[in-house]
């Protein structure tokens, strides 16, 4: 295969420079920037194309050595929802092609697109530049629509058709887990030979254990508190309401626990959660949990690591996750995870070893899982040790090596097709 010198990374709907935990910024943002950094460390130049959402954003931002974020003007800077972005695909694609046209021929060796909107642009660039397209879905409409959260909105047919087109166009598809690979094959008719499983990673230099007593003091948490934490975007898909309902059930069963219970909700409204940004706070009030719930705005990765270290457990009650980076990040700090047994969370969390997996979203079942970790000291200590072991299986360097191999395979397949 030819050496990979430059990669065009396309992340249309959200910038890797955005703060994860609010708006459309989440695990995909972390994935794009961490993968780009590791590729750059191997001498590969990476240009990340993303839609500009502010007139104050510089058109070209050097993010790290070898990684450049290019803010593409396509549509108004503010006010567009993700559902309105398909109308800006042509404008975005035109600017991406124009940026490449200003370079010598053969500037990029591969296009790697993230999420279906980016895949539509990536398919056009692939045909224009004559280089392979590698695509990462991150989430899939058909999967999401099969397990909709209460109050969530089904993904539209236009997205489903768009995803099917991207799957057909891509030379290689990167799946986060074996389950996602099966979903691509069974739901989207992807050719098995064009699907490769590559697990995301975790930055073990950032997400590492901190002294629990110290970080609790610094964060204003009682030293002996039972800290049940949620971290992520506040939207029906992520199901923070399930945690609150489970906490209410837990306190009904054991009222004495209230005096030492703290439930931090770290994140901001996103997706359909933007329609009613106050709804989770209202639910906490309706459930009479105002004294135990703390709403914390989205925080940077190093600060998130401190919150995870301070927690007794991190709850991930999502209705679907292609992987669930926050679960691995929490485990890397030595904190057990109680997660829904859905999607990639069944890979990220090892049930009974690094955390507990809960079937379904029944508050009673969740309350019991939370109670076990809180009251059973021997179980909690065992899960804390297992959490560290589980997190060590995931490495961004290993992810980058595997993705590079996928790029090479995509090159070979494209040449053979020609």
mmCIF file of C-alpha atoms in Angstrom:
data_model
loop_
_atom_site.group_PDB
_atom_site.id
_atom_site.type_symbol
_atom_site.label_atom_id
_atom_site.label_comp_id
_atom_site.label_asym_id
_atom_site.label_seq_id
_atom_site.Cartn_x
_atom_site.Cartn_y
_atom_site.Cartn_z
ATOM 1 C CA UNK A 1 0.000 0.000 0.000
ATOM 2 C CA UNK A 2 1.074 3.619 -0.476
ATOM 3 C CA UNK A 3 2.202 5.499 2.623
ATOM 4 C CA UNK A 4 -0.484 7.596 4.324
ATOM 5 C CA UNK A 5 0.822 11.166 4.443
ATOM 6 C CA UNK A 6 -2.292 13.297 4.827
ATOM 7 C CA UNK A 7 -5.839 12.560 5.987
ATOM 8 C CA UNK A 8 -8.929 14.686 5.399
ATOM 9 C CA UNK A 9 -11.040 14.131 8.523
ATOM 10 C CA UNK A 10 -14.627 15.349 8.091
ATOM 11 C CA UNK A 11 -16.721 16.187 11.139
ATOM 12 C CA UNK A 12 -19.395 18.424 9.679
ATOM 13 C CA UNK A 13 -21.965 18.879 12.421
ATOM 14 C CA UNK A 14 -19.706 19.328 15.447
ATOM 15 C CA UNK A 15 -16.166 20.577 15.925
ATOM 16 C CA UNK A 16 -13.585 18.508 17.790
ATOM 17 C CA UNK A 17 -12.672 21.757 19.553
ATOM 18 C CA UNK A 18 -16.153 22.056 21.109
ATOM 19 C CA UNK A 19 -16.663 21.244 24.785
ATOM 20 C CA UNK A 20 -18.137 17.721 25.094
ATOM 21 C CA UNK A 21 -21.298 17.390 27.137
ATOM 22 C CA UNK A 22 -23.585 19.970 25.573
ATOM 23 C CA UNK A 23 -25.168 20.790 22.225
ATOM 24 C CA UNK A 24 -24.038 18.227 19.662
ATOM 25 C CA UNK A 25 -20.627 17.745 21.275
ATOM 26 C CA UNK A 26 -19.971 14.386 22.867
ATOM 27 C CA UNK A 27 -17.940 11.227 22.478
ATOM 28 C CA UNK A 28 -17.523 11.723 18.735
ATOM 29 C CA UNK A 29 -15.694 15.003 19.362
ATOM 30 C CA UNK A 30 -13.285 13.230 21.686
ATOM 31 C CA UNK A 31 -12.862 10.400 19.163
ATOM 32 C CA UNK A 32 -11.982 12.728 16.270
ATOM 33 C CA UNK A 33 -9.443 14.832 18.134
ATOM 34 C CA UNK A 34 -7.768 11.922 19.946
ATOM 35 C CA UNK A 35 -7.491 9.827 16.774
ATOM 36 C CA UNK A 36 -6.131 12.837 14.885
ATOM 37 C CA UNK A 37 -3.524 13.486 17.587
ATOM 38 C CA UNK A 38 -2.315 9.877 17.515
ATOM 39 C CA UNK A 39 -2.110 9.863 13.721
ATOM 40 C CA UNK A 40 -0.141 13.112 13.816
ATOM 41 C CA UNK A 41 2.265 11.555 16.322
ATOM 42 C CA UNK A 42 3.027 9.013 13.581
ATOM 43 C CA UNK A 43 3.979 11.758 11.153
ATOM 44 C CA UNK A 44 0.613 11.943 9.370
ATOM 45 C CA UNK A 45 -0.870 15.385 8.724
ATOM 46 C CA UNK A 46 -4.566 15.620 9.570
ATOM 47 C CA UNK A 47 -6.960 18.331 8.412
ATOM 48 C CA UNK A 48 -10.305 18.276 10.227
ATOM 49 C CA UNK A 49 -13.096 19.975 8.262
ATOM 50 C CA UNK A 50 -16.019 21.180 10.384
ATOM 51 C CA UNK A 51 -18.811 23.691 9.890
ATOM 52 C CA UNK A 52 -18.135 27.154 11.315
ATOM 53 C CA UNK A 53 -20.702 28.100 13.971
ATOM 54 C CA UNK A 54 -19.234 31.463 14.957
ATOM 55 C CA UNK A 55 -17.956 34.442 12.999
ATOM 56 C CA UNK A 56 -15.228 34.778 15.622
ATOM 57 C CA UNK A 57 -13.748 31.362 14.786
ATOM 58 C CA UNK A 58 -10.499 31.518 12.833
ATOM 59 C CA UNK A 59 -10.822 29.758 9.459
ATOM 60 C CA UNK A 60 -7.738 27.666 10.199
ATOM 61 C CA UNK A 61 -6.836 26.597 13.755
ATOM 62 C CA UNK A 62 -3.671 24.588 14.535
ATOM 63 C CA UNK A 63 -5.020 22.264 17.226
ATOM 64 C CA UNK A 64 -1.868 20.190 17.780
ATOM 65 C CA UNK A 65 1.354 19.584 15.901
ATOM 66 C CA UNK A 66 0.207 18.016 12.641
ATOM 67 C CA UNK A 67 -3.528 18.559 13.319
ATOM 68 C CA UNK A 68 -5.359 21.510 11.749
ATOM 69 C CA UNK A 69 -9.045 22.282 12.244
ATOM 70 C CA UNK A 70 -10.598 24.081 9.268
ATOM 71 C CA UNK A 71 -13.836 25.965 9.964
ATOM 72 C CA UNK A 72 -15.918 25.843 6.794
ATOM 73 C CA UNK A 73 -18.540 28.527 6.138
ATOM 74 C CA UNK A 74 -21.798 26.790 5.207
ATOM 75 C CA UNK A 75 -25.044 28.466 6.181
ATOM 76 C CA UNK A 76 -25.658 30.832 9.097
ATOM 77 C CA UNK A 77 -23.240 30.608 11.995
ATOM 78 C CA UNK A 78 -25.972 30.147 14.583
ATOM 79 C CA UNK A 79 -29.548 28.928 14.751
ATOM 80 C CA UNK A 80 -29.299 25.783 12.634
ATOM 81 C CA UNK A 81 -30.278 22.521 14.280
ATOM 82 C CA UNK A 82 -28.655 19.242 13.256
ATOM 83 C CA UNK A 83 -31.894 18.374 11.451
ATOM 84 C CA UNK A 84 -31.496 21.438 9.243
ATOM 85 C CA UNK A 85 -27.895 20.741 8.256
ATOM 86 C CA UNK A 86 -28.686 18.526 5.214
ATOM 87 C CA UNK A 87 -29.646 21.736 3.436
ATOM 88 C CA UNK A 88 -26.060 22.956 3.810
ATOM 89 C CA UNK A 89 -24.309 19.836 2.507
ATOM 90 C CA UNK A 90 -23.691 21.314 -0.948
ATOM 91 C CA UNK A 91 -22.244 24.537 0.456
ATOM 92 C CA UNK A 92 -20.020 22.601 2.851
ATOM 93 C CA UNK A 93 -18.848 20.159 0.184
ATOM 94 C CA UNK A 94 -18.036 22.995 -2.213
ATOM 95 C CA UNK A 95 -15.764 24.645 0.344
ATOM 96 C CA UNK A 96 -14.026 21.352 1.196
ATOM 97 C CA UNK A 97 -13.314 20.695 -2.490
ATOM 98 C CA UNK A 98 -12.117 24.279 -2.914
ATOM 99 C CA UNK A 99 -9.646 23.897 -0.011
ATOM 100 C CA UNK A 100 -8.165 20.772 -1.603
ATOM 101 C CA UNK A 101 -8.038 22.387 -5.051
ATOM 102 C CA UNK A 102 -5.655 25.014 -3.682
ATOM 103 C CA UNK A 103 -3.128 22.238 -2.924
ATOM 104 C CA UNK A 104 -0.955 20.200 -5.312
ATOM 105 C CA UNK A 105 -2.717 17.230 -6.930
ATOM 106 C CA UNK A 106 -2.914 14.176 -4.683
ATOM 107 C CA UNK A 107 -2.752 16.231 -1.484
ATOM 108 C CA UNK A 108 -4.869 13.824 0.587
ATOM 109 C CA UNK A 109 -4.404 10.072 0.695
ATOM 110 C CA UNK A 110 -7.657 9.142 2.435
ATOM 111 C CA UNK A 111 -10.939 10.695 3.585
ATOM 112 C CA UNK A 112 -12.282 9.668 6.998
ATOM 113 C CA UNK A 113 -15.820 10.886 7.644
ATOM 114 C CA UNK A 114 -17.718 10.811 10.926
ATOM 115 C CA UNK A 115 -21.554 10.610 11.152
ATOM 116 C CA UNK A 116 -23.767 10.339 8.090
ATOM 117 C CA UNK A 117 -23.765 14.047 7.189
ATOM 118 C CA UNK A 118 -19.983 13.991 6.900
ATOM 119 C CA UNK A 119 -20.209 10.739 4.965
ATOM 120 C CA UNK A 120 -22.286 12.421 2.265
ATOM 121 C CA UNK A 121 -19.532 15.011 1.782
ATOM 122 C CA UNK A 122 -16.841 12.350 2.069
ATOM 123 C CA UNK A 123 -18.404 10.313 -0.738
ATOM 124 C CA UNK A 124 -18.245 13.340 -3.036
ATOM 125 C CA UNK A 125 -14.634 14.069 -2.088
ATOM 126 C CA UNK A 126 -13.732 10.414 -2.621
ATOM 127 C CA UNK A 127 -14.993 10.496 -6.196
ATOM 128 C CA UNK A 128 -13.408 13.859 -6.945
ATOM 129 C CA UNK A 129 -9.998 13.111 -5.430
ATOM 130 C CA UNK A 130 -9.721 9.431 -6.336
ATOM 131 C CA UNK A 131 -8.844 8.391 -2.779
ATOM 132 C CA UNK A 132 -10.577 5.885 -0.486
ATOM 133 C CA UNK A 133 -13.402 6.841 1.851
ATOM 134 C CA UNK A 134 -13.365 5.377 5.353
ATOM 135 C CA UNK A 135 -16.499 6.091 7.356
ATOM 136 C CA UNK A 136 -17.433 5.872 11.059
ATOM 137 C CA UNK A 137 -21.176 5.945 11.774
ATOM 138 C CA UNK A 138 -20.989 6.686 15.543
ATOM 139 C CA UNK A 139 -24.798 6.443 15.718
ATOM 140 C CA UNK A 140 -27.352 4.899 13.369
ATOM 141 C CA UNK A 141 -30.943 5.995 12.829
ATOM 142 C CA UNK A 142 -32.323 2.466 12.467
ATOM 143 C CA UNK A 143 -30.736 1.419 15.760
ATOM 144 C CA UNK A 144 -31.913 4.534 17.573
ATOM 145 C CA UNK A 145 -35.468 4.188 16.269
ATOM 146 C CA UNK A 146 -35.657 0.601 17.534
ATOM 147 C CA UNK A 147 -35.086 1.772 21.138
ATOM 148 C CA UNK A 148 -36.518 5.273 21.420
ATOM 149 C CA UNK A 149 -36.515 6.945 24.799
ATOM 150 C CA UNK A 150 -39.806 8.258 26.171
ATOM 151 C CA UNK A 151 -40.342 11.725 24.731
ATOM 152 C CA UNK A 152 -37.675 11.367 22.067
ATOM 153 C CA UNK A 153 -38.316 11.944 18.368
ATOM 154 C CA UNK A 154 -37.729 9.223 15.736
ATOM 155 C CA UNK A 155 -34.979 9.890 13.233
ATOM 156 C CA UNK A 156 -36.432 10.917 9.852
ATOM 157 C CA UNK A 157 -36.495 8.807 6.709
ATOM 158 C CA UNK A 158 -34.100 11.267 5.024
ATOM 159 C CA UNK A 159 -31.388 10.334 7.511
ATOM 160 C CA UNK A 160 -31.986 6.610 7.034
ATOM 161 C CA UNK A 161 -31.676 6.975 3.256
ATOM 162 C CA UNK A 162 -28.569 9.127 3.685
ATOM 163 C CA UNK A 163 -26.961 6.517 5.934
ATOM 164 C CA UNK A 164 -27.722 3.747 3.455
ATOM 165 C CA UNK A 165 -26.066 5.789 0.709
ATOM 166 C CA UNK A 166 -22.938 6.378 2.811
ATOM 167 C CA UNK A 167 -22.655 2.694 3.727
ATOM 168 C CA UNK A 168 -22.842 1.795 0.052
ATOM 169 C CA UNK A 169 -20.292 4.447 -0.962
ATOM 170 C CA UNK A 170 -17.631 3.870 1.695
ATOM 171 C CA UNK A 171 -14.620 1.735 0.848
ATOM 172 C CA UNK A 172 -14.314 0.705 4.497
ATOM 173 C CA UNK A 173 -16.552 1.139 7.536
ATOM 174 C CA UNK A 174 -15.125 1.394 11.050
ATOM 175 C CA UNK A 175 -17.389 -0.077 13.744
ATOM 176 C CA UNK A 176 -16.753 0.567 17.418
ATOM 177 C CA UNK A 177 -17.829 -2.910 18.522
ATOM 178 C CA UNK A 178 -18.764 -6.341 17.182
ATOM 179 C CA UNK A 179 -22.414 -5.471 17.797
ATOM 180 C CA UNK A 180 -22.169 -2.311 15.693
ATOM 181 C CA UNK A 181 -20.529 -4.320 12.915
ATOM 182 C CA UNK A 182 -23.459 -6.773 12.962
ATOM 183 C CA UNK A 183 -25.917 -3.884 12.868
ATOM 184 C CA UNK A 184 -24.187 -2.404 9.821
ATOM 185 C CA UNK A 185 -24.367 -5.758 8.064
ATOM 186 C CA UNK A 186 -27.881 -6.766 9.108
ATOM 187 C CA UNK A 187 -29.645 -3.395 9.042
ATOM 188 C CA UNK A 188 -27.715 -1.596 6.285
ATOM 189 C CA UNK A 189 -26.593 -4.481 4.064
ATOM 190 C CA UNK A 190 -22.936 -3.553 4.466
ATOM 191 C CA UNK A 191 -20.534 -6.038 2.913
ATOM 192 C CA UNK A 192 -18.839 -7.891 5.803
ATOM 193 C CA UNK A 193 -15.424 -7.571 4.128
ATOM 194 C CA UNK A 194 -15.764 -3.790 4.234
ATOM 195 C CA UNK A 195 -16.515 -3.603 7.961
ATOM 196 C CA UNK A 196 -13.692 -3.534 10.496
ATOM 197 C CA UNK A 197 -14.090 -3.385 14.290
ATOM 198 C CA UNK A 198 -11.802 -0.882 16.024
ATOM 199 C CA UNK A 199 -12.494 -0.002 19.648
ATOM 200 C CA UNK A 200 -12.145 3.649 20.693
ATOM 201 C CA UNK A 201 -9.591 4.444 23.380
ATOM 202 C CA UNK A 202 -9.127 6.428 26.564
ATOM 203 C CA UNK A 203 -6.405 8.895 27.546
ATOM 204 C CA UNK A 204 -4.932 7.244 30.627
ATOM 205 C CA UNK A 205 -2.784 10.302 31.321
ATOM 206 C CA UNK A 206 -5.942 12.392 31.803
ATOM 207 C CA UNK A 207 -8.327 9.778 33.145
ATOM 208 C CA UNK A 208 -6.491 8.311 36.095
ATOM 209 C CA UNK A 209 -7.313 7.798 39.767
ATOM 210 C CA UNK A 210 -7.142 10.839 42.006
ATOM 211 C CA UNK A 211 -7.169 10.868 45.786
ATOM 212 C CA UNK A 212 -10.898 10.639 46.480
ATOM 213 C CA UNK A 213 -10.770 12.616 49.718
ATOM 214 C CA UNK A 214 -8.807 15.419 48.089
ATOM 215 C CA UNK A 215 -10.975 15.825 44.993
ATOM 216 C CA UNK A 216 -14.160 15.601 47.041
ATOM 217 C CA UNK A 217 -12.951 18.418 49.244
ATOM 218 C CA UNK A 218 -11.980 20.498 46.208
ATOM 219 C CA UNK A 219 -15.340 19.870 44.515
ATOM 220 C CA UNK A 220 -17.358 20.590 47.638
ATOM 221 C CA UNK A 221 -18.523 17.017 48.142
ATOM 222 C CA UNK A 222 -18.821 15.477 51.626
ATOM 223 C CA UNK A 223 -16.031 13.030 52.406
ATOM 224 C CA UNK A 224 -18.400 10.193 53.310
ATOM 225 C CA UNK A 225 -21.018 10.853 50.646
ATOM 226 C CA UNK A 226 -22.471 8.254 48.312
ATOM 227 C CA UNK A 227 -21.902 10.081 45.004
ATOM 228 C CA UNK A 228 -23.995 8.723 42.120
ATOM 229 C CA UNK A 229 -22.899 10.670 39.051
ATOM 230 C CA UNK A 230 -24.222 11.172 35.526
ATOM 231 C CA UNK A 231 -21.986 12.760 32.876
ATOM 232 C CA UNK A 232 -23.132 13.558 29.366
ATOM 233 C CA UNK A 233 -25.584 15.478 27.264
ATOM 234 C CA UNK A 234 -28.973 16.006 28.876
ATOM 235 C CA UNK A 235 -31.376 14.509 26.350
ATOM 236 C CA UNK A 236 -33.849 11.600 26.320
ATOM 237 C CA UNK A 237 -31.392 9.278 24.540
ATOM 238 C CA UNK A 238 -28.909 9.538 27.427
ATOM 239 C CA UNK A 239 -31.720 8.946 29.971
ATOM 240 C CA UNK A 240 -30.574 10.958 32.989
ATOM 241 C CA UNK A 241 -34.227 10.834 34.077
ATOM 242 C CA UNK A 242 -33.820 7.082 34.633
ATOM 243 C CA UNK A 243 -31.110 7.795 37.196
ATOM 244 C CA UNK A 244 -33.291 10.350 39.008
ATOM 245 C CA UNK A 245 -36.285 7.996 39.130
ATOM 246 C CA UNK A 246 -34.031 5.209 40.415
ATOM 247 C CA UNK A 247 -32.611 7.489 43.109
ATOM 248 C CA UNK A 248 -36.151 8.365 44.234
ATOM 249 C CA UNK A 249 -36.963 4.650 44.446
ATOM 250 C CA UNK A 250 -33.721 4.017 46.334
ATOM 251 C CA UNK A 251 -34.603 6.671 48.916
ATOM 252 C CA UNK A 252 -38.113 5.269 49.312
ATOM 253 C CA UNK A 253 -36.550 1.935 50.217
ATOM 254 C CA UNK A 254 -33.822 3.406 52.436
ATOM 255 C CA UNK A 255 -34.692 6.931 53.671
ATOM 256 C CA UNK A 256 -31.615 6.999 55.913
ATOM 257 C CA UNK A 257 -29.429 7.147 52.795
ATOM 258 C CA UNK A 258 -30.652 10.675 51.970
ATOM 259 C CA UNK A 259 -28.327 12.329 54.485
ATOM 260 C CA UNK A 260 -25.241 11.221 52.575
ATOM 261 C CA UNK A 261 -26.477 10.956 48.987
ATOM 262 C CA UNK A 262 -25.243 13.347 46.277
ATOM 263 C CA UNK A 263 -26.259 13.029 42.610
ATOM 264 C CA UNK A 264 -24.161 15.281 40.317
ATOM 265 C CA UNK A 265 -25.558 15.743 36.788
ATOM 266 C CA UNK A 266 -22.568 16.948 34.761
ATOM 267 C CA UNK A 267 -23.535 18.188 31.305
ATOM 268 C CA UNK A 268 -25.858 20.440 29.343
ATOM 269 C CA UNK A 269 -29.016 20.179 27.215
ATOM 270 C CA UNK A 270 -28.705 18.629 23.764
ATOM 271 C CA UNK A 271 -30.796 17.280 20.903
ATOM 272 C CA UNK A 272 -34.474 17.033 21.754
ATOM 273 C CA UNK A 273 -33.499 18.010 25.297
ATOM 274 C CA UNK A 274 -33.075 21.563 23.997
ATOM 275 C CA UNK A 275 -36.839 21.797 23.563
ATOM 276 C CA UNK A 276 -37.329 21.599 27.339
ATOM 277 C CA UNK A 277 -33.967 22.398 28.959
ATOM 278 C CA UNK A 278 -35.554 22.770 32.376
ATOM 279 C CA UNK A 279 -37.341 19.409 32.312
ATOM 280 C CA UNK A 280 -34.716 17.447 34.262
ATOM 281 C CA UNK A 281 -34.564 20.064 37.010
ATOM 282 C CA UNK A 282 -38.367 19.994 37.133
ATOM 283 C CA UNK A 283 -38.296 16.205 37.424
ATOM 284 C CA UNK A 284 -35.823 16.450 40.310
ATOM 285 C CA UNK A 285 -38.230 18.855 42.004
ATOM 286 C CA UNK A 286 -41.256 16.639 41.333
ATOM 287 C CA UNK A 287 -39.392 13.677 42.842
ATOM 288 C CA UNK A 288 -38.349 15.805 45.849
ATOM 289 C CA UNK A 289 -34.670 15.355 45.068
ATOM 290 C CA UNK A 290 -33.592 19.017 45.096
ATOM 291 C CA UNK A 291 -31.511 18.398 48.231
ATOM 292 C CA UNK A 292 -29.449 15.592 46.657
ATOM 293 C CA UNK A 293 -29.179 16.535 42.949
ATOM 294 C CA UNK A 294 -26.505 18.981 41.781
ATOM 295 C CA UNK A 295 -26.497 20.310 38.236
ATOM 296 C CA UNK A 296 -22.950 20.956 37.011
ATOM 297 C CA UNK A 297 -22.218 22.632 33.637
ATOM 298 C CA UNK A 298 -20.080 20.710 31.119
ATOM 299 C CA UNK A 299 -16.434 20.535 32.170
ATOM 300 C CA UNK A 300 -13.119 19.959 30.410
ATOM 301 C CA UNK A 301 -11.655 16.465 30.235
ATOM 302 C CA UNK A 302 -9.206 16.914 33.114
ATOM 303 C CA UNK A 303 -11.978 18.274 35.326
ATOM 304 C CA UNK A 304 -14.299 15.443 34.281
ATOM 305 C CA UNK A 305 -11.608 13.003 35.406
ATOM 306 C CA UNK A 306 -11.657 14.641 38.858
ATOM 307 C CA UNK A 307 -15.438 14.355 39.075
ATOM 308 C CA UNK A 308 -15.273 10.689 38.056
ATOM 309 C CA UNK A 309 -12.599 10.035 40.675
ATOM 310 C CA UNK A 310 -14.783 11.674 43.310
ATOM 311 C CA UNK A 311 -17.812 9.540 42.450
ATOM 312 C CA UNK A 312 -18.866 6.316 44.124
ATOM 313 C CA UNK A 313 -20.194 5.211 40.747
ATOM 314 C CA UNK A 314 -20.977 6.682 37.342
ATOM 315 C CA UNK A 315 -24.375 5.846 35.870
ATOM 316 C CA UNK A 316 -24.786 5.467 32.097
ATOM 317 C CA UNK A 317 -28.496 4.670 31.574
ATOM 318 C CA UNK A 318 -28.585 5.465 27.828
ATOM 319 C CA UNK A 319 -31.137 3.863 25.525
ATOM 320 C CA UNK A 320 -28.358 3.317 23.002
ATOM 321 C CA UNK A 321 -24.627 3.932 22.724
ATOM 322 C CA UNK A 322 -22.375 2.956 19.838
ATOM 323 C CA UNK A 323 -19.642 2.644 22.465
ATOM 324 C CA UNK A 324 -20.055 4.901 25.509
ATOM 325 C CA UNK A 325 -16.716 6.649 26.021
ATOM 326 C CA UNK A 326 -17.713 8.111 29.370
ATOM 327 C CA UNK A 327 -18.054 4.580 30.766
ATOM 328 C CA UNK A 328 -14.434 3.764 29.888
ATOM 329 C CA UNK A 329 -13.233 7.181 31.070
ATOM 330 C CA UNK A 330 -14.922 6.677 34.445
ATOM 331 C CA UNK A 331 -13.448 3.187 34.817
ATOM 332 C CA UNK A 332 -9.989 4.589 34.046
ATOM 333 C CA UNK A 333 -10.267 6.673 37.221
ATOM 334 C CA UNK A 334 -11.042 3.546 39.215
ATOM 335 C CA UNK A 335 -14.768 4.259 39.514
ATOM 336 C CA UNK A 336 -17.313 1.496 38.809
ATOM 337 C CA UNK A 337 -20.002 2.055 36.198
ATOM 338 C CA UNK A 338 -23.656 1.078 36.363
ATOM 339 C CA UNK A 339 -24.809 1.035 32.742
ATOM 340 C CA UNK A 340 -27.704 -0.046 30.580
ATOM 341 C CA UNK A 341 -27.016 -3.357 28.830
ATOM 342 C CA UNK A 342 -27.333 -1.797 25.380
ATOM 343 C CA UNK A 343 -25.105 -1.255 22.359
ATOM 344 C CA UNK A 344 -21.419 -0.681 22.958
ATOM 345 C CA UNK A 345 -21.856 -0.432 26.712
ATOM 346 C CA UNK A 346 -21.819 -4.232 26.843
ATOM 347 C CA UNK A 347 -18.263 -3.998 25.476
ATOM 348 C CA UNK A 348 -17.139 -0.975 27.482
ATOM 349 C CA UNK A 349 -18.320 -2.386 30.830
ATOM 350 C CA UNK A 350 -17.614 -5.916 32.039
ATOM 351 C CA UNK A 351 -20.617 -6.950 34.095
ATOM 352 C CA UNK A 352 -19.703 -7.946 37.649
ATOM 353 C CA UNK A 353 -16.046 -7.086 37.097
ATOM 354 C CA UNK A 354 -15.787 -3.367 36.336
ATOM 355 C CA UNK A 355 -19.407 -2.421 36.962
ATOM 356 C CA UNK A 356 -22.960 -3.635 36.663
ATOM 357 C CA UNK A 357 -25.103 -3.892 33.536
ATOM 358 C CA UNK A 358 -28.841 -3.393 33.943
ATOM 359 C CA UNK A 359 -31.364 -4.897 31.531
ATOM 360 C CA UNK A 360 -33.927 -2.276 30.575
ATOM 361 C CA UNK A 361 -34.701 1.056 32.226
ATOM 362 C CA UNK A 362 -37.044 0.115 35.039
ATOM 363 C CA UNK A 363 -36.326 2.439 38.010
ATOM 364 C CA UNK A 364 -36.719 -0.446 40.432
ATOM 365 C CA UNK A 365 -34.043 -2.534 38.744
ATOM 366 C CA UNK A 366 -31.776 0.494 38.552
ATOM 367 C CA UNK A 367 -32.363 1.318 42.222
ATOM 368 C CA UNK A 368 -31.293 -2.192 43.183
ATOM 369 C CA UNK A 369 -28.093 -1.980 41.111
ATOM 370 C CA UNK A 370 -27.215 1.400 42.624
ATOM 371 C CA UNK A 371 -27.945 0.087 46.128
ATOM 372 C CA UNK A 372 -25.644 -2.891 45.674
ATOM 373 C CA UNK A 373 -22.664 -0.709 44.823
ATOM 374 C CA UNK A 374 -23.407 1.803 47.593
ATOM 375 C CA UNK A 375 -23.961 -0.595 50.506
ATOM 376 C CA UNK A 376 -21.764 -3.583 49.612
ATOM 377 C CA UNK A 377 -18.236 -2.425 50.407
ATOM 378 C CA UNK A 378 -16.603 -5.675 49.258
ATOM 379 C CA UNK A 379 -18.383 -5.532 45.894
ATOM 380 C CA UNK A 380 -17.491 -1.884 45.400
ATOM 381 C CA UNK A 381 -13.797 -2.452 46.137
ATOM 382 C CA UNK A 382 -13.744 -5.391 43.736
ATOM 383 C CA UNK A 383 -15.440 -3.349 41.014
ATOM 384 C CA UNK A 384 -13.022 -0.446 41.532
ATOM 385 C CA UNK A 385 -10.058 -2.746 40.889
ATOM 386 C CA UNK A 386 -11.821 -4.309 37.914
ATOM 387 C CA UNK A 387 -12.631 -0.878 36.487
ATOM 388 C CA UNK A 388 -8.939 -0.019 36.250
ATOM 389 C CA UNK A 389 -8.184 -3.353 34.592
ATOM 390 C CA UNK A 390 -11.021 -2.938 32.093
ATOM 391 C CA UNK A 391 -9.963 0.586 31.082
ATOM 392 C CA UNK A 392 -6.408 -0.528 30.314
ATOM 393 C CA UNK A 393 -7.764 -2.587 27.409
ATOM 394 C CA UNK A 394 -8.607 0.601 25.527
ATOM 395 C CA UNK A 395 -5.850 2.796 24.115
ATOM 396 C CA UNK A 396 -5.966 5.635 21.580
ATOM 397 C CA UNK A 397 -2.543 4.539 20.300
ATOM 398 C CA UNK A 398 -3.950 1.079 19.617
ATOM 399 C CA UNK A 399 -6.995 2.686 17.986
ATOM 400 C CA UNK A 400 -4.759 4.753 15.692
ATOM 401 C CA UNK A 401 -2.723 1.706 14.653
ATOM 402 C CA UNK A 402 -5.866 -0.245 13.801
ATOM 403 C CA UNK A 403 -7.414 2.674 11.904
ATOM 404 C CA UNK A 404 -4.205 3.088 9.902
ATOM 405 C CA UNK A 405 -4.495 -0.558 8.895
ATOM 406 C CA UNK A 406 -8.078 0.127 7.769
ATOM 407 C CA UNK A 407 -6.847 3.060 5.668
ATOM 408 C CA UNK A 408 -4.331 0.730 4.012
ATOM 409 C CA UNK A 409 -6.967 -1.883 3.282
ATOM 410 C CA UNK A 410 -9.210 0.790 1.790
ATOM 411 C CA UNK A 411 -6.336 1.845 -0.511
ATOM 412 C CA UNK A 412 -5.839 -1.722 -1.684
ATOM 413 C CA UNK A 413 -9.554 -2.296 -2.276
ATOM 414 C CA UNK A 414 -9.897 0.922 -4.246
ATOM 415 C CA UNK A 415 -6.936 0.062 -6.488
ATOM 416 C CA UNK A 416 -8.297 -3.426 -7.118
ATOM 417 C CA UNK A 417 -11.703 -1.980 -7.988
ATOM 418 C CA UNK A 418 -10.102 0.348 -10.552
#
